[in-house]
Coordinates of C-alpha atoms and ligand atoms in Angstrom, one line a residue:
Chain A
X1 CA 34.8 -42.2 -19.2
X2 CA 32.9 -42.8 -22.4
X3 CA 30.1 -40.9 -20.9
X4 CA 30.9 -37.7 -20.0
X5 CA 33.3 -37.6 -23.7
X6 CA 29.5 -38.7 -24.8
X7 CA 28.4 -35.5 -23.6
X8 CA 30.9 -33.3 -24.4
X9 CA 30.7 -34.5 -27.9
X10 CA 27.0 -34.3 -28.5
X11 CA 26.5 -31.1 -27.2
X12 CA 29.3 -29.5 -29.7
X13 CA 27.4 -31.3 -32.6
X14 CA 23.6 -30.3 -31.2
X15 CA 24.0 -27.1 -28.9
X16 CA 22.2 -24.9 -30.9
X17 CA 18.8 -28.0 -30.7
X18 CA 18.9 -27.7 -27.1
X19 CA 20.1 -23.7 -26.0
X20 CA 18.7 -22.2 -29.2
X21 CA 15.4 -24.4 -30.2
X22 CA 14.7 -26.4 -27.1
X23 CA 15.3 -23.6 -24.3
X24 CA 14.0 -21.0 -26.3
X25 CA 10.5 -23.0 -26.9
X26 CA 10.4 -24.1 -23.2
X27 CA 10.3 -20.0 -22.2
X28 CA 8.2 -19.0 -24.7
X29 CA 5.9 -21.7 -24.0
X30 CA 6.2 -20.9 -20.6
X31 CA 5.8 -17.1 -20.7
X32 CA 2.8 -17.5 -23.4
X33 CA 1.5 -19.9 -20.9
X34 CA 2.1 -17.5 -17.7
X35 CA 0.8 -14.7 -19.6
X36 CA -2.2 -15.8 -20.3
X37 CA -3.1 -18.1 -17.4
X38 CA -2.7 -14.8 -15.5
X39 CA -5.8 -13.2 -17.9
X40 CA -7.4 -16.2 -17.8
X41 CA -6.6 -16.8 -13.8
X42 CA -8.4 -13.1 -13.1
X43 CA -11.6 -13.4 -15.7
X44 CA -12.1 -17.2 -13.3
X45 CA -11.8 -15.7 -10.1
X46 CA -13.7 -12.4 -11.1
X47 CA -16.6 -14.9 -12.3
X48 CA -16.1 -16.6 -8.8
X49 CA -17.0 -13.5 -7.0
X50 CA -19.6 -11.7 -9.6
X51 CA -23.2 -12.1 -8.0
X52 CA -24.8 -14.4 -10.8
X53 CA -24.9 -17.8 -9.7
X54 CA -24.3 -20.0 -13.1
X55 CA -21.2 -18.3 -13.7
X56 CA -20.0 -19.1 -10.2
X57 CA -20.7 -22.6 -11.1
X58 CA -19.1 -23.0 -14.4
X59 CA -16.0 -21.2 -12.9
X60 CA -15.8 -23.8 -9.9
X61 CA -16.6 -26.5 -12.3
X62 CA -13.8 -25.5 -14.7
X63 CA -11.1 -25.5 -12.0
X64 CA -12.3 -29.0 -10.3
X65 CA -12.4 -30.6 -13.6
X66 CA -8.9 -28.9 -14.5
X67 CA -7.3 -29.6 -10.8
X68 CA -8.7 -33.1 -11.2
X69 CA -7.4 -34.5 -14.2
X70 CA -4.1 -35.2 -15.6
X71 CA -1.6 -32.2 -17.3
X72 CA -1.3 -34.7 -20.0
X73 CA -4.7 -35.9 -20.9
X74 CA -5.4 -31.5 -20.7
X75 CA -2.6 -31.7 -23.7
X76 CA -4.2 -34.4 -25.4
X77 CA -7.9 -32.9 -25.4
X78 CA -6.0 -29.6 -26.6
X79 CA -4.1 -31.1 -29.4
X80 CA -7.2 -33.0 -31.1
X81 CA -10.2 -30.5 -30.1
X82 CA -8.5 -27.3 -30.6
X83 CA -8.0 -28.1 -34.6
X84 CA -11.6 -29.1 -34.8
X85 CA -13.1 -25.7 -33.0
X86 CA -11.0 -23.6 -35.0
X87 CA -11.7 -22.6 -38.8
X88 CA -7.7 -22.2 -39.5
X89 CA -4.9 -24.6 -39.8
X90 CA -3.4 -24.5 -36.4
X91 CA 0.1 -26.3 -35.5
X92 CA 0.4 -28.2 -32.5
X93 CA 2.5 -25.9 -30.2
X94 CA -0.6 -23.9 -30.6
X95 CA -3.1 -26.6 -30.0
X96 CA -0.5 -27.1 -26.5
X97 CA -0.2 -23.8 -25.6
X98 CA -3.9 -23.4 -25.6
X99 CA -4.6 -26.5 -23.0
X100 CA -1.3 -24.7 -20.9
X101 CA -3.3 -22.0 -20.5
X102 CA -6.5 -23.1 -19.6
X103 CA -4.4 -25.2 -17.2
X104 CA -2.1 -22.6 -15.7
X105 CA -5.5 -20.2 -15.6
X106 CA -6.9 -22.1 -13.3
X107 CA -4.4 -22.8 -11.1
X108 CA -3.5 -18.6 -10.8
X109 CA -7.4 -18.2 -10.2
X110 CA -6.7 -20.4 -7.0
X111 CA -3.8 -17.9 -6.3
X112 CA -5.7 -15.3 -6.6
X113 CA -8.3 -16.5 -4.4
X114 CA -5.9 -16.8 -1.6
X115 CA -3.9 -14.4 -2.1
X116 CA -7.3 -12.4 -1.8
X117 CA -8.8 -14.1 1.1
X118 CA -4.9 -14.0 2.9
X119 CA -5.7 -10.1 3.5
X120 CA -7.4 -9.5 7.0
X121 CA -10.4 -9.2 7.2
X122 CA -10.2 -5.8 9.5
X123 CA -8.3 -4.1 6.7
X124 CA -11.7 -4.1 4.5
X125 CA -14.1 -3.2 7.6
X126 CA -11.5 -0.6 8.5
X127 CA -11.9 0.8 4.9
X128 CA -16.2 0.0 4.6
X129 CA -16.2 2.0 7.8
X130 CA -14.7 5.1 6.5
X131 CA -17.1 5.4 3.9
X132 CA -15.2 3.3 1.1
X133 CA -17.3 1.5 -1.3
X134 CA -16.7 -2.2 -2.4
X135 CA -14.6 -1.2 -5.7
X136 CA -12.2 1.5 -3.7
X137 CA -11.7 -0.9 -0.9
X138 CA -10.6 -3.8 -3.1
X139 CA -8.3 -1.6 -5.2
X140 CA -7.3 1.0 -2.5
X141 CA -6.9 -1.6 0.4
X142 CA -7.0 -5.5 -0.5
X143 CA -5.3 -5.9 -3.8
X144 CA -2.1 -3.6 -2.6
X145 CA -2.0 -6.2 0.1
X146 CA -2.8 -9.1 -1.5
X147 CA 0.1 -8.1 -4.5
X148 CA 2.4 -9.3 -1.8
X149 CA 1.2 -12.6 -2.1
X150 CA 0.1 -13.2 -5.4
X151 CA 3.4 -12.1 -6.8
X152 CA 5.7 -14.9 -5.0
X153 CA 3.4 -17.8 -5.9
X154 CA 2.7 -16.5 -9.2
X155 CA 7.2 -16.6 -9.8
X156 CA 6.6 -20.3 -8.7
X157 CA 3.5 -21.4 -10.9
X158 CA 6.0 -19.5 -13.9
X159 CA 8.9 -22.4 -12.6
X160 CA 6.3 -25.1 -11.9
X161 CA 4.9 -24.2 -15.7
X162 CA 8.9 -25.0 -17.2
X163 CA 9.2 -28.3 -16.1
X164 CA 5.1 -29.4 -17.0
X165 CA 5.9 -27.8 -20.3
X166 CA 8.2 -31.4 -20.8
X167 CA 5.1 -33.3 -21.2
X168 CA 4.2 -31.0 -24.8
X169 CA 6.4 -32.9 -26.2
X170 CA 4.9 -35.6 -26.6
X171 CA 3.6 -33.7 -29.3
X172 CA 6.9 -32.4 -30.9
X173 CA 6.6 -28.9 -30.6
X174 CA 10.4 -29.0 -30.0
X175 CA 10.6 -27.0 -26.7
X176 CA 13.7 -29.0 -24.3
X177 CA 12.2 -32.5 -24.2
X178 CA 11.3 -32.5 -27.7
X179 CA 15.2 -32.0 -28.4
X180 CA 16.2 -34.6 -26.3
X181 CA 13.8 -37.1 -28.0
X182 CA 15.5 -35.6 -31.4
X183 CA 19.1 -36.0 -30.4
X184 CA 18.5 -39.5 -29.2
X185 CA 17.1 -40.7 -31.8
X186 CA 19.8 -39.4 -33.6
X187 CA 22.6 -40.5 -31.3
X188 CA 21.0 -43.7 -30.0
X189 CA 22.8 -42.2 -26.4
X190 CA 19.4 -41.9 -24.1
X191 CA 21.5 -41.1 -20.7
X192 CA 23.9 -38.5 -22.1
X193 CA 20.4 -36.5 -23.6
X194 CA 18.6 -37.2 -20.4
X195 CA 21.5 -35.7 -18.6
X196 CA 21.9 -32.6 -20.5
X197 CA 18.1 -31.8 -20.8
X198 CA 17.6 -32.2 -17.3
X199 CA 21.5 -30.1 -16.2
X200 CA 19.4 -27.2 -18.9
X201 CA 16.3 -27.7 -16.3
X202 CA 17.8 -27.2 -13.9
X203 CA 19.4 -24.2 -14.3
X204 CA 17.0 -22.6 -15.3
X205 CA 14.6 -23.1 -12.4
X206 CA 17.5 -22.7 -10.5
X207 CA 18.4 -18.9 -11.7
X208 CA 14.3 -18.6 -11.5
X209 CA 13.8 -19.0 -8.2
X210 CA 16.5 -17.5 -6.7
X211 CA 15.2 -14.3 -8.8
X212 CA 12.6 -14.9 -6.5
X213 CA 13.5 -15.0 -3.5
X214 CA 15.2 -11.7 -4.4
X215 CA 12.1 -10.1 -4.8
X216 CA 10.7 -11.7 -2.1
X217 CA 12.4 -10.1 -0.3
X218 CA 12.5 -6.8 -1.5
X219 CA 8.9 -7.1 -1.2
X220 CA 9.2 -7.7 2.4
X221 CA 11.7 -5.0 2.5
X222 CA 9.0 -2.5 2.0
X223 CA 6.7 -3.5 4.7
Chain B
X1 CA -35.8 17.0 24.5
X2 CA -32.2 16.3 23.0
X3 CA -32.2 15.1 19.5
X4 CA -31.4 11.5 19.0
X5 CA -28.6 11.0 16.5
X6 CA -29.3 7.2 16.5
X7 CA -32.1 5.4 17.0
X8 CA -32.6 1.7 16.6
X9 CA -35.8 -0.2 16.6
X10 CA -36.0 -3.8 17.9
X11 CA -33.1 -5.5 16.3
X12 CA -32.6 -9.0 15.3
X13 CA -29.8 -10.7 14.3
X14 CA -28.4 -14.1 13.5
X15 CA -25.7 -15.8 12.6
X16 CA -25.8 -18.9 10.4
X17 CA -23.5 -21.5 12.2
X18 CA -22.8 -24.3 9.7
X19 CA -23.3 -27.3 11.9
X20 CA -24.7 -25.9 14.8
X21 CA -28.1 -24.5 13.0
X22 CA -28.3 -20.4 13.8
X23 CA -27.4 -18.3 16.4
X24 CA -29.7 -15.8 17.9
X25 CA -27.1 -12.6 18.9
X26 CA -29.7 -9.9 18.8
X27 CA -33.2 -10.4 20.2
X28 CA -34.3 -6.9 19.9
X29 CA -32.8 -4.4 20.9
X30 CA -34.6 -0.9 21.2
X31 CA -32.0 2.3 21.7
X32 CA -31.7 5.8 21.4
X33 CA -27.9 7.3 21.4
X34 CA -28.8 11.2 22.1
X35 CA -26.3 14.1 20.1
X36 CA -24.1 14.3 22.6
X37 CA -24.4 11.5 24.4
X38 CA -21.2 9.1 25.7
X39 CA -22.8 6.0 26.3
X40 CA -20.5 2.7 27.5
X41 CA -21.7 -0.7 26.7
X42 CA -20.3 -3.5 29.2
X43 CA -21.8 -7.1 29.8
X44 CA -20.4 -10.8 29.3
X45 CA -18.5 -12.5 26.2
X46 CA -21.2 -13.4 23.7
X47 CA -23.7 -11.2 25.1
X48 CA -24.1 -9.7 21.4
X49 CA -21.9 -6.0 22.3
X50 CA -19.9 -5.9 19.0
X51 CA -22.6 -7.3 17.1
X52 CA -24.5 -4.0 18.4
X53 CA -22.1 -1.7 17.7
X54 CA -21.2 -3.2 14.1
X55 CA -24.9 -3.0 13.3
X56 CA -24.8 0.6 13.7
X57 CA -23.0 1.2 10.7
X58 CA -24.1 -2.1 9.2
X59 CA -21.0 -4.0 9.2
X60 CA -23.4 -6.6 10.2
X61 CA -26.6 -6.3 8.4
X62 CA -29.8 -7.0 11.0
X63 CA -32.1 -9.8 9.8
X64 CA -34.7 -6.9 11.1
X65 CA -35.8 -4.2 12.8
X66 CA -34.7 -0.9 11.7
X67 CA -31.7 1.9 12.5
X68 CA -32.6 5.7 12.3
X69 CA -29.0 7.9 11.5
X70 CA -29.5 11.7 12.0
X71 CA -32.9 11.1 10.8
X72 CA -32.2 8.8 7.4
X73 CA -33.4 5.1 7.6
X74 CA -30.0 3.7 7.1
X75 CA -31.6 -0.2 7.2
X76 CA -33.3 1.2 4.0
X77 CA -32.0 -0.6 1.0
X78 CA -32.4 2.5 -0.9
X79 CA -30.1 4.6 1.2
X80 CA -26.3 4.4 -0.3
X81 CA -24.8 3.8 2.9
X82 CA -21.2 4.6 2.3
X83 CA -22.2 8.3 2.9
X84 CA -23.8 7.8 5.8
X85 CA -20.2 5.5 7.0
X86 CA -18.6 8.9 6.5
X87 CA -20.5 10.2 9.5
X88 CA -19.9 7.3 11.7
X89 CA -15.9 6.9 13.0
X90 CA -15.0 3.4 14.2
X91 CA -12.2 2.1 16.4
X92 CA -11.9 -1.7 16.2
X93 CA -10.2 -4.2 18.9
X94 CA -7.2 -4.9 16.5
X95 CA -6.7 -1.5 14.9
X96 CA -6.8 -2.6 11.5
X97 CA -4.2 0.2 10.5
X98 CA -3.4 -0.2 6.3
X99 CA -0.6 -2.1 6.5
X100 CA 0.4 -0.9 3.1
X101 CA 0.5 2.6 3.9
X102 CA 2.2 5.3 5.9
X103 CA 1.3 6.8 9.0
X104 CA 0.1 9.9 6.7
X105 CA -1.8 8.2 4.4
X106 CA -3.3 6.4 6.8
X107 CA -5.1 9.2 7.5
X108 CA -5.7 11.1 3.9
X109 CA -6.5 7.9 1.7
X110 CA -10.5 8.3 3.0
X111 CA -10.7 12.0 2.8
X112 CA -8.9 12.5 -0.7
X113 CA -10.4 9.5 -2.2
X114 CA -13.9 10.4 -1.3
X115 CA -13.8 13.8 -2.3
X116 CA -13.7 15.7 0.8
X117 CA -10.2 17.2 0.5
X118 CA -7.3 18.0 -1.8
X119 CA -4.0 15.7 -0.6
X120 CA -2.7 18.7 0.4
X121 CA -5.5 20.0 2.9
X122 CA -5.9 16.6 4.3
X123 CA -1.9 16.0 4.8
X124 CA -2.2 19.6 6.6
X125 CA -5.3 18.1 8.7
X126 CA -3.9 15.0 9.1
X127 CA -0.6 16.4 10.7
X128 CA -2.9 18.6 13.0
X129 CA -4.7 15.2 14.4
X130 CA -0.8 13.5 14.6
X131 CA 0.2 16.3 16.8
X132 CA -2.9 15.9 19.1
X133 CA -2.5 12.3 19.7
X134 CA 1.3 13.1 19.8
X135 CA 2.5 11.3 16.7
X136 CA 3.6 13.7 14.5
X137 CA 7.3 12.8 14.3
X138 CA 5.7 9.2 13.1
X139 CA 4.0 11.0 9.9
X140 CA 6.4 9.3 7.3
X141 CA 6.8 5.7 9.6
X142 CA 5.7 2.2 8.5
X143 CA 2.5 1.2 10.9
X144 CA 4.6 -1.9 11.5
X145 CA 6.9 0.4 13.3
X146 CA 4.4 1.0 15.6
X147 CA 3.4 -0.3 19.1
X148 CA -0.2 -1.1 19.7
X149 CA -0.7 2.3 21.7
X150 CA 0.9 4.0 19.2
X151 CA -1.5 2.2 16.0
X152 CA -4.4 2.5 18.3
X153 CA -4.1 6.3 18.2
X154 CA -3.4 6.4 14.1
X155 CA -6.8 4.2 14.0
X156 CA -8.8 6.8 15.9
X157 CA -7.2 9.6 14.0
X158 CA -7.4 8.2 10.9
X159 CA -11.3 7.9 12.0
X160 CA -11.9 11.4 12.9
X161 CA -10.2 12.9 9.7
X162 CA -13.3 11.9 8.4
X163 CA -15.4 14.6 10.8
X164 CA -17.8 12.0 12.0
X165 CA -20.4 13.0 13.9
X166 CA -20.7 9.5 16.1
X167 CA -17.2 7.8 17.1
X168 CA -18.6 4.2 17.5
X169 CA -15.5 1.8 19.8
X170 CA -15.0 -1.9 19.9
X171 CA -12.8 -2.8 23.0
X172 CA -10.4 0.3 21.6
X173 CA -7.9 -1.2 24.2
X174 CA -8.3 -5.1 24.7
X175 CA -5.7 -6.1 22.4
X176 CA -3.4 -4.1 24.0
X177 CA -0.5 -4.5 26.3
X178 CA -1.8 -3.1 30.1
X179 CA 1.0 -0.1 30.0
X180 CA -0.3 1.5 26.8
X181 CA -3.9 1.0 27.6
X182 CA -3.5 4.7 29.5
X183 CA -2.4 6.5 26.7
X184 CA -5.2 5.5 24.5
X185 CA -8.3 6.0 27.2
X186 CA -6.4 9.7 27.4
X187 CA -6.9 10.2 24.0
X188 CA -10.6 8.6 23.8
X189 CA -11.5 11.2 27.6
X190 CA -10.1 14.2 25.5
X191 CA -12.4 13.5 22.2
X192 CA -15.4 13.1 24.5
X193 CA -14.5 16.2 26.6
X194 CA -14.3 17.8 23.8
X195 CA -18.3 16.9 23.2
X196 CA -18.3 14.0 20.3
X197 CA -21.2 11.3 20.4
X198 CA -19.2 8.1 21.5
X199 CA -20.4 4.4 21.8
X200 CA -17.9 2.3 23.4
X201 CA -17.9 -1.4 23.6
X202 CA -15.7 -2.1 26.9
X203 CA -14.4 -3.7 29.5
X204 CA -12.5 -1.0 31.5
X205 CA -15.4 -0.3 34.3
X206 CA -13.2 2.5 36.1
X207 CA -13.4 4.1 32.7
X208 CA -16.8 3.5 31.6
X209 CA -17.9 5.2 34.7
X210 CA -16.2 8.3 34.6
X211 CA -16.6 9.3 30.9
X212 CA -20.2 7.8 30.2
X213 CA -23.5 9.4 30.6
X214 CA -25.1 6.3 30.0
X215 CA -24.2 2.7 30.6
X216 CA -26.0 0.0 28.4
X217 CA -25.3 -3.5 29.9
X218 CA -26.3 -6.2 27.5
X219 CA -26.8 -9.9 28.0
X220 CA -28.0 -12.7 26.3
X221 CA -28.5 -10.2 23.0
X222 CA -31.0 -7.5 24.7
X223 CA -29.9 -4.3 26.7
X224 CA -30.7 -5.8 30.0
X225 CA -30.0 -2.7 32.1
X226 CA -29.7 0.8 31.3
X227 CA -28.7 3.8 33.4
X228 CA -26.8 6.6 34.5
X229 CA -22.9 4.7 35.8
X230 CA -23.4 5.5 39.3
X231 CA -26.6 3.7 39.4
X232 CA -25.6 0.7 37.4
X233 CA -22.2 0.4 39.1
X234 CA -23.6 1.1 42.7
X235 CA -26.9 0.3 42.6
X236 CA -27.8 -2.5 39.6
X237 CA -31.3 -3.7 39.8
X238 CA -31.1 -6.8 37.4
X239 CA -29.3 -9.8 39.2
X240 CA -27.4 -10.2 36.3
X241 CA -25.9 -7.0 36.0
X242 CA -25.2 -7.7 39.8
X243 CA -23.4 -10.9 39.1
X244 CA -21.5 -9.5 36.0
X245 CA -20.0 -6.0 38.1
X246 CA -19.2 -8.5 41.0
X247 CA -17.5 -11.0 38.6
X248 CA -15.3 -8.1 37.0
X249 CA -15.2 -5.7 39.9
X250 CA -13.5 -8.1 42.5
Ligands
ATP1 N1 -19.7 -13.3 12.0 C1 -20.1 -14.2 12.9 N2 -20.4 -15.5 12.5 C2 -20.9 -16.3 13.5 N3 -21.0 -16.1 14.7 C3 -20.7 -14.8 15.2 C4 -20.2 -13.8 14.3 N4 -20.0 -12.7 15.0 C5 -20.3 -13.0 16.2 N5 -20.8 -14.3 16.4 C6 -21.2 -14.9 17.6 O1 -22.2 -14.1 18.2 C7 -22.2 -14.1 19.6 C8 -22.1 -12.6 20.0 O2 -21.0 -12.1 19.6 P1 -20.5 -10.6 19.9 O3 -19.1 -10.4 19.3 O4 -21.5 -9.6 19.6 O5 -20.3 -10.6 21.5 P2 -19.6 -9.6 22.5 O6 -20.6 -9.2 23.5 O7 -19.0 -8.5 21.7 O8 -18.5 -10.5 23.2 P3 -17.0 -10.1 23.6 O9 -17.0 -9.4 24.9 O10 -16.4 -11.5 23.7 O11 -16.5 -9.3 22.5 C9 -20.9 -14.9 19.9 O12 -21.3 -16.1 20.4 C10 -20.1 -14.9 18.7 O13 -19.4 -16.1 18.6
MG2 MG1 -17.0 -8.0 21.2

C-alpha cells in the first residue's frame, strides 16, 4: 500500500511541521483563545445583569450578531479590521486570535448565563431570607453551585475551540491545518496530510475530553 | 394590648403573566401578627397564601400598601432590609438546604458571614440546634445524604441560628413523604411551645388547630375569615371557609 508508506514517509521528513509548529499553534491558539473568551465571556454577562439598560443591549447585540454569523467571516473581519484599529504592525495570528476571542467570549457568556440560571431558584431566597445581600448570595451560594456547571461546558467550548481554530488557517498562521496546507503543497499527497492532521485532531480532543469526564466526575464526587 | 410585631396595611400584589395580562394575588390585605402570636394560614391553591407570607419579608415586593416590622417601615425603600431578614426565619416547601455545603455550615455560613459570631461560637451554637432537632451525628454529612425530614429540620435550624424573632413557614411539610411529616410538626410544636412568633402557611388542619392562636383563612387574595381554630374549624361563618374545611376535612 503506497498510501500508508506515503504516510510513514512524510511524517519522518515533516514531524517536527505538524507535532512541533502545527500542534503547538493549535493549543496556544486555543488556550489564548479560552483564556480570554473566559475574561471576555464574564465582562458580557456581568454587562447582561448590571442595571443600565444600553449596556444590556450592546451585550445582547454582541452575542446575536456573534451566534449569527459565520466563524469564518468573524476571522475575516478580524484579519483586515484589526490591522487598521491598531497603531502597530500586528501579524495575522494576532489579527485571528483576536476575532477567537471575541467569538469564544461570547459563546462562555451564554455559559455562564446558564450555568447561572441552572442554580435553584430556592437556594438564593433561602440565602435573601437569612439576611444575605445580593453580592454574598451570588458568591457565597450561586456561583459555588453554578462552578459545577460552568466548569464541564467550559472543558468542551476549550475542545470545540481546537477544531474551529482549523479555519485560521486560511490565514497561515501555521497552527495544524496550516501545516497540512504546507506539506501538501510540498508533497502534492492531499489524502496522506488530511489523514495525519485529522489522526493529530483527533487525539487530541480525544485525551481532552476524557480529562473531562474525569473531572466531571470528581466534581460530582463531591456532592 | 399586646404589641404587634407585624403589621401590614392593605396589600396589593400582582403578577405580570406574559400572555395572559396580570394577575391580581393580593387585593388588600390588612393584618396584625401579635409578639407572641402562632397564627396558621389555610385556604385553597391560588388563594394568594405564599404570596402573603413571602411579602413579609419582601421576597415578593407589594405593588402597595405598606408592612410595619417591630415598628420599622420595612416597604420603605430607605430601610436596608437585609437586617431586618435577620429577624425574620423562613422555612420553605422545598427546603432549599445549600447544596454545596455541610450540614454545619449550613447553619454558620449566615451567622459568621454577617457578623454575628466567630466560626467557632456559631459551630458550638449550631451543634446545640443539631442536637435539639436530633441531628447531631449528621454535623459533618452532605445534605444530599439527607431525607426530606431530615433536610427539613437543617432548614429550620439553619433559620433559627440566626435568633429571629418571627419564624415565617411555607407548607414546612408538603413536599414531604406522609411518614416524616411527624417528625417535623414535633419540631415546629416544640419551637412554638417554647413561645416564638410563627406564621405558618398549611395544609395540616389537625395541626393548625392545636398549635395556632389564630387562624387566617385566605381566598381569592384577601383574609376572608379570621379567628380563634375552634371557631373557624367548628363554627365558620363565611360559606367559603365552610366549603373549603368540608372539602379538606372529609
Ligand atoms: N412569581 C410568580 N409569577 C407569576 N404568578 C405567580 C407567581 N407567584 C405566584 N403566582 C400566582 O399567584 C397565585 C397565588 O399564588 P400563591 O402561591 O400565593 O397561592 P397559595 O395560596 O400559596 O397556593 P398553594 O396552596 O397552591 O401554595 C397563583 O395563581 C400563582 O400561580
Ligand atoms: Mg403556596
Amino acid at each position: 500500500m503506497n498510501y500508508f508508506s506515503n504516510i510513514v514517509k512524510i511524517m519522518a521528513k515533516y514531524w517536527k511541521v505538524f507535532l512541533l509548529e502545527g500542534v503547538g499553534y493549535t493549543l496556544l491558539l486555543s488556550l489564548i483563545t479560552v483564556a480570554f473568551g473566559v475574561i471576555l465571556g464574564l465582562l458580557i454577562y456581568l454587562g447582561r445583569t448590571v442595571r443600565f439598560k444600553p449596556v444590556n443591549w450592546l451585550c445582547i447585540a454582541i452575542v446575536e450578531v456573534v451566534r449569527g454569523t459565520p466563524m469564518l467571516l468573524q476571522l475575516y473581519v478580524g484579519y483586515f479590521l484589526v490591522p487598521k484599529l491598531l497603531p502597530f504592525e500586528v501579524t495575522p495570528f494576532l489579527c485571528v486570535a483576536v476575532a477567537l476571542c471575541i467569538n469564544s467570549g461570547c459563546y462562555v457568556s451564554e455559559i455562564f448565563r446558564s450555568g447561572i440560571q441552572a442554580v435553584d431558584r430556592g437556594q438564593t431566597e433561602a440565602a435573601r431570607s437569612l439576611g444575605l445581600n445580593g453580592r454574598q448570595t451570588m458568591f457565597r451560594i450561586v456561583l459555588p453551585q453554578a462552578v459545577k456547571n460552568i466548569l464541564p461546558a467550559l472543558g468542551n467550548e476549550f475542545i470545540t475551540i481546537i477544531k474551529e481554530t482549523s479555519l485560521a488557517s486560511t490565514f497561515f498562521v501555521g497552527e495544524l491545518m496550516t501545516a497540512c496546507l504546507k506539506v501538501r503543497g510540498n508533497t502534492f499527497l492531499a489524502m496522506e496530510c488530511i489523514t495525519i492532521v485529522g489522526v493529530i485532531y483527533f487525539v487530541l480532543t480525544f485525551i481532552l475530553s476524557k480529562l473531562m469526564n474525569a473531572f466531571e466526575r470528581r466534581l460530582k464526587a463531591n456532592d | 394590648m399586646t404589641e404587634n410585631l407585624i403589621e401590614t396595611v392593605d396589600l396589593h400584589k400582582s403578577f405580570n403573566l406574559k400572555e395572559k395580562g396580570t394577575l391580581h394575588v393580593l387585593k388588600g390585605v390588612s393584618e396584625h401578627i401579635a409578639k407572641g402570636e402562632v397564627v396558621s394560614i389555610i385556604g385553597p391553591s391560588g388563594g394568594g397564601k405564599s404570596t402573603f407570607l413571602r411579602c413579609l419579608n419582601l421576597l415578593e415586593k407589594p405593588d402597595s400598601g405598606k408592612i410595619v416590622f417591630e415598628g420599622v417601615e420595612i416597604t420603605n425603600e430607605k430601610v436596608d432590609i437585609n437586617l431586618h431578614r435577620q429577624k425574620m426565619g423562613m422555612v420553605f416547601q422545598h427546603f432549599n438546604v445549600f447544596n454545596h455545603l455541610s450540614v454545619l455550615k449550613n447553619i454558620t455560613l449566615a451567622p459568621v458571614l454577617l457578623g454575628k459570631r466567630s466560626q467557632a461560637e456559631a459551630d458550638e451554637q449550631a451543634r446545640q440546634l443539631l442536637s435539639r432537632v436530633g441531628l447531631l451525628d449528621k454535623q459533618d454529612e452532605h445534605p444530599s445524604r439527607l431525607s426530606g425530614g431530615q433536610k427539613q429540620r437543617l432548614a429550620i435550624v439553619r433559620a433559627l441560628a440566626m435568633e429571629p424573632d418571627v419564624m415565617l413557614f411555607d407548607e414546612p411539610t408538603s413536599a414531604l413523604d406522609p411518614e416524616m411529616v411527624g417528625e417535623v410538626l414535633d419540631v415546629i410544636k416544640a419551637l412554638v411551645k417554647s413561645g416564638m412568633t410563627s406564621v405558618i402557611v398549611t395544609h395540616e388542619m389537625g395541626f393548625a388547630r392545636e398549635v395556632s392562636d389564630r387562624i387566617l383563612f385566605m381566598d381569592g387574595g384577601v383574609i376572608a375569615e379570621s379567628g380563634k381554630p375552634d371557631d373557624i374549624m367548628n363554627h365558620p361563618r363565611n360559606p367559603r371557609t365552610k366549603e373549603f374545611l368540608s372539602k379538606v376535612l372529609y
